[in-house]
Short mmCIF file of N, CA and C in Angstrom, two decimals:
data_model
loop_
_atom_site.label_atom_id
_atom_site.label_comp_id
_atom_site.label_asym_id
_atom_site.label_seq_id
_atom_site.Cartn_x
_atom_site.Cartn_y
_atom_site.Cartn_z
N MET A 1 69.60 0.61 18.86
CA MET A 1 68.54 -0.38 18.98
C MET A 1 68.16 -0.87 17.60
N GLY A 2 67.51 -0.06 16.85
CA GLY A 2 67.28 -0.30 15.45
C GLY A 2 66.45 -1.52 15.07
N ALA A 3 66.97 -2.21 14.06
CA ALA A 3 66.21 -3.28 13.41
C ALA A 3 65.93 -4.47 14.33
N ILE A 4 66.87 -4.81 15.17
CA ILE A 4 66.66 -5.96 16.05
C ILE A 4 65.54 -5.68 17.04
N PHE A 5 65.55 -4.49 17.62
CA PHE A 5 64.48 -4.14 18.55
C PHE A 5 63.14 -4.12 17.83
N ALA A 6 63.09 -3.57 16.63
CA ALA A 6 61.84 -3.55 15.85
C ALA A 6 61.35 -4.96 15.57
N LEU A 7 62.26 -5.86 15.26
CA LEU A 7 61.89 -7.26 15.03
C LEU A 7 61.32 -7.89 16.30
N LEU A 8 61.96 -7.63 17.43
CA LEU A 8 61.47 -8.17 18.70
C LEU A 8 60.10 -7.61 19.06
N VAL A 9 59.90 -6.31 18.84
CA VAL A 9 58.59 -5.71 19.11
C VAL A 9 57.54 -6.33 18.20
N ALA A 10 57.86 -6.48 16.93
CA ALA A 10 56.90 -7.08 15.99
C ALA A 10 56.52 -8.50 16.43
N PHE A 11 57.52 -9.28 16.82
CA PHE A 11 57.25 -10.65 17.28
C PHE A 11 56.38 -10.64 18.54
N ARG A 12 56.73 -9.79 19.51
CA ARG A 12 55.98 -9.74 20.76
C ARG A 12 54.55 -9.23 20.53
N LEU A 13 54.38 -8.25 19.64
CA LEU A 13 53.04 -7.76 19.32
C LEU A 13 52.21 -8.85 18.66
N PHE A 14 52.80 -9.53 17.69
CA PHE A 14 52.09 -10.63 17.03
C PHE A 14 51.68 -11.67 18.07
N ASN A 15 52.60 -12.03 18.93
CA ASN A 15 52.35 -13.01 19.97
C ASN A 15 51.23 -12.55 20.90
N ALA A 16 51.30 -11.32 21.36
CA ALA A 16 50.32 -10.80 22.32
C ALA A 16 48.93 -10.69 21.73
N LEU A 17 48.84 -10.33 20.46
CA LEU A 17 47.54 -10.07 19.86
C LEU A 17 46.89 -11.28 19.20
N THR A 18 47.64 -12.35 19.01
CA THR A 18 47.06 -13.51 18.30
C THR A 18 46.87 -14.75 19.16
N ILE A 19 47.67 -14.92 20.18
CA ILE A 19 47.58 -16.15 20.98
C ILE A 19 46.45 -16.00 22.00
N LYS A 20 45.57 -16.97 22.00
CA LYS A 20 44.43 -16.99 22.93
C LYS A 20 44.55 -18.24 23.78
N THR A 21 45.33 -18.15 24.84
CA THR A 21 45.56 -19.31 25.68
C THR A 21 45.19 -19.01 27.12
N PHE A 22 45.58 -19.88 28.01
CA PHE A 22 45.32 -19.77 29.44
C PHE A 22 45.83 -18.45 29.99
N PHE A 23 45.10 -17.89 30.90
CA PHE A 23 45.54 -16.66 31.57
C PHE A 23 45.36 -16.83 33.07
N GLN A 24 46.06 -16.02 33.80
CA GLN A 24 45.92 -16.00 35.25
C GLN A 24 44.94 -14.89 35.62
N PRO A 25 43.83 -15.21 36.29
CA PRO A 25 42.88 -14.15 36.66
C PRO A 25 43.53 -13.03 37.47
N ASP A 26 44.57 -13.37 38.23
CA ASP A 26 45.24 -12.36 39.04
C ASP A 26 45.79 -11.23 38.18
N GLU A 27 46.15 -11.54 36.92
CA GLU A 27 46.64 -10.50 36.00
C GLU A 27 45.59 -9.41 35.82
N TYR A 28 44.34 -9.81 35.81
CA TYR A 28 43.27 -8.84 35.61
C TYR A 28 42.91 -8.13 36.90
N PHE A 29 42.73 -8.91 37.97
CA PHE A 29 42.23 -8.33 39.21
C PHE A 29 43.27 -7.51 39.97
N GLN A 30 44.54 -7.70 39.66
CA GLN A 30 45.57 -6.94 40.37
C GLN A 30 46.21 -5.85 39.51
N SER A 31 45.84 -5.76 38.25
CA SER A 31 46.40 -4.69 37.43
C SER A 31 45.36 -4.05 36.51
N LEU A 32 44.71 -4.84 35.68
CA LEU A 32 43.82 -4.26 34.68
C LEU A 32 42.51 -3.74 35.26
N GLU A 33 41.93 -4.44 36.21
CA GLU A 33 40.69 -3.95 36.82
C GLU A 33 40.90 -2.65 37.60
N PRO A 34 41.93 -2.59 38.47
CA PRO A 34 42.19 -1.29 39.13
C PRO A 34 42.54 -0.19 38.13
N ALA A 35 43.24 -0.55 37.07
CA ALA A 35 43.59 0.45 36.04
C ALA A 35 42.32 0.98 35.37
N TRP A 36 41.39 0.08 35.09
CA TRP A 36 40.12 0.48 34.47
C TRP A 36 39.39 1.48 35.37
N GLN A 37 39.37 1.17 36.67
CA GLN A 37 38.70 2.08 37.61
C GLN A 37 39.42 3.42 37.69
N LEU A 38 40.76 3.40 37.69
CA LEU A 38 41.50 4.66 37.72
C LEU A 38 41.21 5.50 36.48
N ALA A 39 41.11 4.85 35.34
CA ALA A 39 40.92 5.58 34.08
C ALA A 39 39.49 6.07 33.89
N PHE A 40 38.51 5.26 34.33
CA PHE A 40 37.12 5.56 33.98
C PHE A 40 36.19 5.78 35.17
N GLY A 41 36.73 5.73 36.38
CA GLY A 41 35.93 6.04 37.56
C GLY A 41 35.35 4.83 38.27
N GLU A 42 34.86 5.09 39.48
CA GLU A 42 34.35 4.01 40.33
C GLU A 42 33.07 3.39 39.80
N GLU A 43 32.33 4.08 38.99
CA GLU A 43 31.08 3.56 38.44
C GLU A 43 31.28 2.87 37.08
N SER A 44 32.52 2.57 36.74
CA SER A 44 32.82 2.01 35.42
C SER A 44 32.62 0.51 35.31
N GLY A 45 32.36 -0.15 36.44
CA GLY A 45 32.12 -1.59 36.40
C GLY A 45 33.35 -2.45 36.66
N ALA A 46 34.44 -1.84 37.11
CA ALA A 46 35.65 -2.62 37.40
C ALA A 46 35.41 -3.50 38.61
N TRP A 47 35.96 -4.71 38.58
CA TRP A 47 35.86 -5.63 39.71
C TRP A 47 37.08 -5.42 40.59
N ILE A 48 36.88 -4.83 41.71
CA ILE A 48 37.98 -4.49 42.60
C ILE A 48 38.00 -5.45 43.79
N THR A 49 39.15 -6.09 44.01
CA THR A 49 39.28 -7.04 45.11
C THR A 49 39.53 -6.32 46.43
N TRP A 50 39.44 -7.04 47.51
CA TRP A 50 39.55 -6.45 48.84
C TRP A 50 40.91 -5.79 49.06
N GLU A 51 41.97 -6.31 48.43
CA GLU A 51 43.29 -5.69 48.61
C GLU A 51 43.28 -4.24 48.14
N TRP A 52 42.53 -3.98 47.10
CA TRP A 52 42.45 -2.62 46.57
C TRP A 52 41.50 -1.76 47.39
N LYS A 53 40.44 -2.36 47.88
CA LYS A 53 39.49 -1.59 48.70
C LYS A 53 40.14 -1.10 49.99
N TYR A 54 41.08 -1.91 50.51
CA TYR A 54 41.77 -1.51 51.74
C TYR A 54 43.16 -0.93 51.47
N GLN A 55 43.44 -0.63 50.24
CA GLN A 55 44.68 0.01 49.81
C GLN A 55 45.93 -0.71 50.31
N LEU A 56 45.95 -2.02 50.10
CA LEU A 56 47.09 -2.84 50.51
C LEU A 56 48.12 -3.05 49.40
N ARG A 57 47.82 -2.57 48.22
CA ARG A 57 48.72 -2.76 47.09
C ARG A 57 49.17 -1.42 46.53
N SER A 58 50.32 -1.45 45.90
CA SER A 58 50.82 -0.24 45.24
C SER A 58 50.03 0.00 43.96
N SER A 59 49.74 1.24 43.70
CA SER A 59 48.98 1.57 42.48
C SER A 59 49.89 1.91 41.30
N PHE A 60 51.20 1.75 41.46
CA PHE A 60 52.12 2.12 40.39
C PHE A 60 51.87 1.32 39.11
N HIS A 61 51.85 0.00 39.21
CA HIS A 61 51.67 -0.85 38.02
C HIS A 61 50.32 -0.60 37.35
N PRO A 62 49.20 -0.60 38.07
CA PRO A 62 47.93 -0.29 37.41
C PRO A 62 47.86 1.12 36.82
N THR A 63 48.59 2.06 37.40
CA THR A 63 48.57 3.42 36.88
C THR A 63 49.13 3.47 35.46
N ILE A 64 50.12 2.65 35.18
CA ILE A 64 50.66 2.58 33.81
C ILE A 64 49.55 2.21 32.85
N PHE A 65 48.78 1.17 33.20
CA PHE A 65 47.70 0.74 32.32
C PHE A 65 46.55 1.74 32.30
N ALA A 66 46.32 2.43 33.42
CA ALA A 66 45.26 3.44 33.45
C ALA A 66 45.56 4.55 32.46
N VAL A 67 46.81 4.98 32.40
CA VAL A 67 47.20 6.01 31.44
C VAL A 67 46.99 5.50 30.01
N ILE A 68 47.36 4.26 29.78
CA ILE A 68 47.18 3.67 28.44
C ILE A 68 45.70 3.59 28.09
N TYR A 69 44.87 3.13 29.03
CA TYR A 69 43.42 3.08 28.78
C TYR A 69 42.87 4.47 28.48
N TYR A 70 43.27 5.44 29.28
CA TYR A 70 42.76 6.79 29.12
C TYR A 70 43.16 7.37 27.76
N LEU A 71 44.43 7.24 27.41
CA LEU A 71 44.90 7.77 26.12
C LEU A 71 44.24 7.06 24.94
N THR A 72 44.06 5.76 25.06
CA THR A 72 43.39 5.00 24.00
C THR A 72 41.95 5.46 23.84
N SER A 73 41.26 5.64 24.95
CA SER A 73 39.87 6.10 24.91
C SER A 73 39.77 7.50 24.32
N GLN A 74 40.69 8.38 24.71
CA GLN A 74 40.68 9.75 24.18
C GLN A 74 40.95 9.76 22.68
N ALA A 75 41.91 8.94 22.25
CA ALA A 75 42.21 8.85 20.81
C ALA A 75 41.00 8.33 20.04
N ALA A 76 40.31 7.35 20.58
CA ALA A 76 39.11 6.82 19.93
C ALA A 76 38.03 7.89 19.83
N SER A 77 37.91 8.71 20.86
CA SER A 77 36.92 9.80 20.83
C SER A 77 37.29 10.86 19.80
N VAL A 78 38.54 11.27 19.79
CA VAL A 78 38.99 12.30 18.85
C VAL A 78 38.81 11.82 17.41
N LEU A 79 39.08 10.54 17.18
CA LEU A 79 38.96 9.99 15.83
C LEU A 79 37.53 9.55 15.49
N SER A 80 36.60 9.73 16.42
CA SER A 80 35.19 9.35 16.24
C SER A 80 35.04 7.89 15.82
N LEU A 81 35.76 7.02 16.50
CA LEU A 81 35.70 5.59 16.19
C LEU A 81 34.42 5.00 16.77
N SER A 82 33.95 3.94 16.16
CA SER A 82 32.74 3.28 16.65
C SER A 82 32.99 2.64 18.01
N PRO A 83 31.94 2.41 18.78
CA PRO A 83 32.12 1.77 20.09
C PRO A 83 32.80 0.40 19.98
N HIS A 84 32.51 -0.33 18.92
CA HIS A 84 33.15 -1.64 18.73
C HIS A 84 34.67 -1.50 18.54
N VAL A 85 35.08 -0.57 17.70
CA VAL A 85 36.51 -0.36 17.45
C VAL A 85 37.18 0.16 18.73
N ARG A 86 36.51 1.05 19.44
CA ARG A 86 37.05 1.55 20.70
C ARG A 86 37.27 0.40 21.67
N ALA A 87 36.29 -0.49 21.79
CA ALA A 87 36.40 -1.63 22.69
C ALA A 87 37.57 -2.54 22.29
N GLU A 88 37.72 -2.79 21.01
CA GLU A 88 38.83 -3.63 20.54
C GLU A 88 40.18 -2.97 20.86
N LEU A 89 40.25 -1.66 20.68
CA LEU A 89 41.49 -0.94 21.00
C LEU A 89 41.79 -0.99 22.50
N LEU A 90 40.74 -0.88 23.32
CA LEU A 90 40.94 -0.94 24.77
C LEU A 90 41.39 -2.34 25.21
N LEU A 91 40.94 -3.35 24.50
CA LEU A 91 41.41 -4.72 24.79
C LEU A 91 42.86 -4.92 24.36
N ALA A 92 43.22 -4.34 23.24
CA ALA A 92 44.56 -4.56 22.67
C ALA A 92 45.63 -3.67 23.30
N SER A 93 45.26 -2.51 23.81
CA SER A 93 46.29 -1.56 24.26
C SER A 93 47.16 -2.06 25.42
N PRO A 94 46.62 -2.71 26.46
CA PRO A 94 47.54 -3.22 27.49
C PRO A 94 48.42 -4.35 26.98
N LYS A 95 47.88 -5.15 26.07
CA LYS A 95 48.68 -6.22 25.47
C LYS A 95 49.85 -5.64 24.68
N ALA A 96 49.58 -4.58 23.93
CA ALA A 96 50.63 -3.94 23.15
C ALA A 96 51.69 -3.32 24.05
N ALA A 97 51.26 -2.70 25.14
CA ALA A 97 52.22 -2.10 26.07
C ALA A 97 53.12 -3.17 26.69
N GLN A 98 52.52 -4.28 27.09
CA GLN A 98 53.31 -5.38 27.66
C GLN A 98 54.23 -5.99 26.62
N ALA A 99 53.81 -6.02 25.36
CA ALA A 99 54.65 -6.55 24.28
C ALA A 99 55.90 -5.70 24.11
N VAL A 100 55.75 -4.39 24.18
CA VAL A 100 56.90 -3.49 24.06
C VAL A 100 57.85 -3.68 25.26
N CYS A 101 57.28 -3.82 26.45
CA CYS A 101 58.12 -4.07 27.64
C CYS A 101 58.87 -5.39 27.51
N ALA A 102 58.19 -6.43 27.06
CA ALA A 102 58.82 -7.73 26.90
C ALA A 102 59.91 -7.67 25.83
N ALA A 103 59.66 -6.95 24.75
CA ALA A 103 60.66 -6.81 23.70
C ALA A 103 61.89 -6.07 24.22
N ALA A 104 61.68 -5.05 25.05
CA ALA A 104 62.81 -4.33 25.64
C ALA A 104 63.63 -5.26 26.53
N CYS A 105 62.95 -6.09 27.31
CA CYS A 105 63.67 -7.08 28.15
C CYS A 105 64.45 -8.06 27.29
N ASP A 106 63.83 -8.54 26.22
CA ASP A 106 64.52 -9.45 25.29
C ASP A 106 65.77 -8.78 24.72
N TYR A 107 65.60 -7.54 24.29
CA TYR A 107 66.69 -6.82 23.65
C TYR A 107 67.87 -6.63 24.60
N TYR A 108 67.59 -6.19 25.81
CA TYR A 108 68.69 -5.93 26.74
C TYR A 108 69.29 -7.22 27.30
N THR A 109 68.52 -8.30 27.34
CA THR A 109 69.09 -9.60 27.68
C THR A 109 70.07 -10.02 26.59
N TRP A 110 69.69 -9.82 25.35
CA TRP A 110 70.57 -10.14 24.22
C TRP A 110 71.84 -9.28 24.26
N LYS A 111 71.66 -7.98 24.54
CA LYS A 111 72.83 -7.09 24.62
C LYS A 111 73.78 -7.54 25.74
N LEU A 112 73.24 -7.94 26.87
CA LEU A 112 74.07 -8.42 27.97
C LEU A 112 74.80 -9.70 27.57
N ALA A 113 74.10 -10.60 26.91
CA ALA A 113 74.73 -11.85 26.45
C ALA A 113 75.83 -11.56 25.43
N GLN A 114 75.61 -10.58 24.56
CA GLN A 114 76.66 -10.20 23.61
C GLN A 114 77.90 -9.72 24.34
N ARG A 115 77.69 -8.94 25.37
CA ARG A 115 78.82 -8.40 26.14
C ARG A 115 79.54 -9.53 26.89
N ILE A 116 78.81 -10.46 27.45
CA ILE A 116 79.41 -11.54 28.24
C ILE A 116 80.11 -12.56 27.34
N TYR A 117 79.40 -13.03 26.29
CA TYR A 117 79.93 -14.12 25.46
C TYR A 117 80.74 -13.66 24.27
N ARG A 118 80.61 -12.43 23.88
CA ARG A 118 81.33 -11.87 22.74
C ARG A 118 81.16 -12.71 21.46
N ASN A 119 80.03 -13.37 21.37
CA ASN A 119 79.75 -14.22 20.22
C ASN A 119 78.30 -14.00 19.83
N ASN A 120 78.09 -13.43 18.67
CA ASN A 120 76.74 -13.10 18.23
C ASN A 120 75.84 -14.33 18.17
N LYS A 121 76.38 -15.48 17.73
CA LYS A 121 75.56 -16.68 17.63
C LYS A 121 75.14 -17.18 19.01
N THR A 122 76.03 -17.16 19.95
CA THR A 122 75.70 -17.61 21.29
C THR A 122 74.70 -16.67 21.95
N SER A 123 74.85 -15.39 21.75
CA SER A 123 73.96 -14.43 22.39
C SER A 123 72.53 -14.55 21.89
N TRP A 124 72.32 -15.04 20.68
CA TRP A 124 70.96 -15.19 20.15
C TRP A 124 70.18 -16.26 20.91
N VAL A 125 70.87 -17.16 21.58
CA VAL A 125 70.19 -18.17 22.37
C VAL A 125 69.34 -17.52 23.45
N THR A 126 69.76 -16.38 23.97
CA THR A 126 69.00 -15.70 25.02
C THR A 126 67.67 -15.19 24.50
N VAL A 127 67.60 -14.86 23.24
CA VAL A 127 66.36 -14.37 22.65
C VAL A 127 65.46 -15.53 22.27
N ARG A 128 66.03 -16.59 21.74
CA ARG A 128 65.24 -17.75 21.31
C ARG A 128 64.77 -18.60 22.48
N GLY A 129 65.59 -18.67 23.53
CA GLY A 129 65.37 -19.60 24.62
C GLY A 129 64.13 -19.39 25.38
#
């Protein structure tokens, strides 16, 4: 993996943490809000939609973020970080996790293109495109 994967992760992290554009509310209500409730309990203020109240959705995807929220919160506690820094870390942690996943997808798409086209220049189009 090496340097190319590190470059892709750096790009995706920069992208995830700096761009403030349009978002889909469903991203929050179907993954991050249930994850928040899983990590911090029912009294944590998470907005849970009816699909979750009636257990119509799989909890696998939100559980990934719940673990990330929990570990981030525990690390902030162990390090005695201020509430403001803890909040910023809790906002950034799911973005960082998604950035790593996106970078892995980019990397393996590039690897597949290298195998198919056998041309390093052509395979880079999959990453840029």
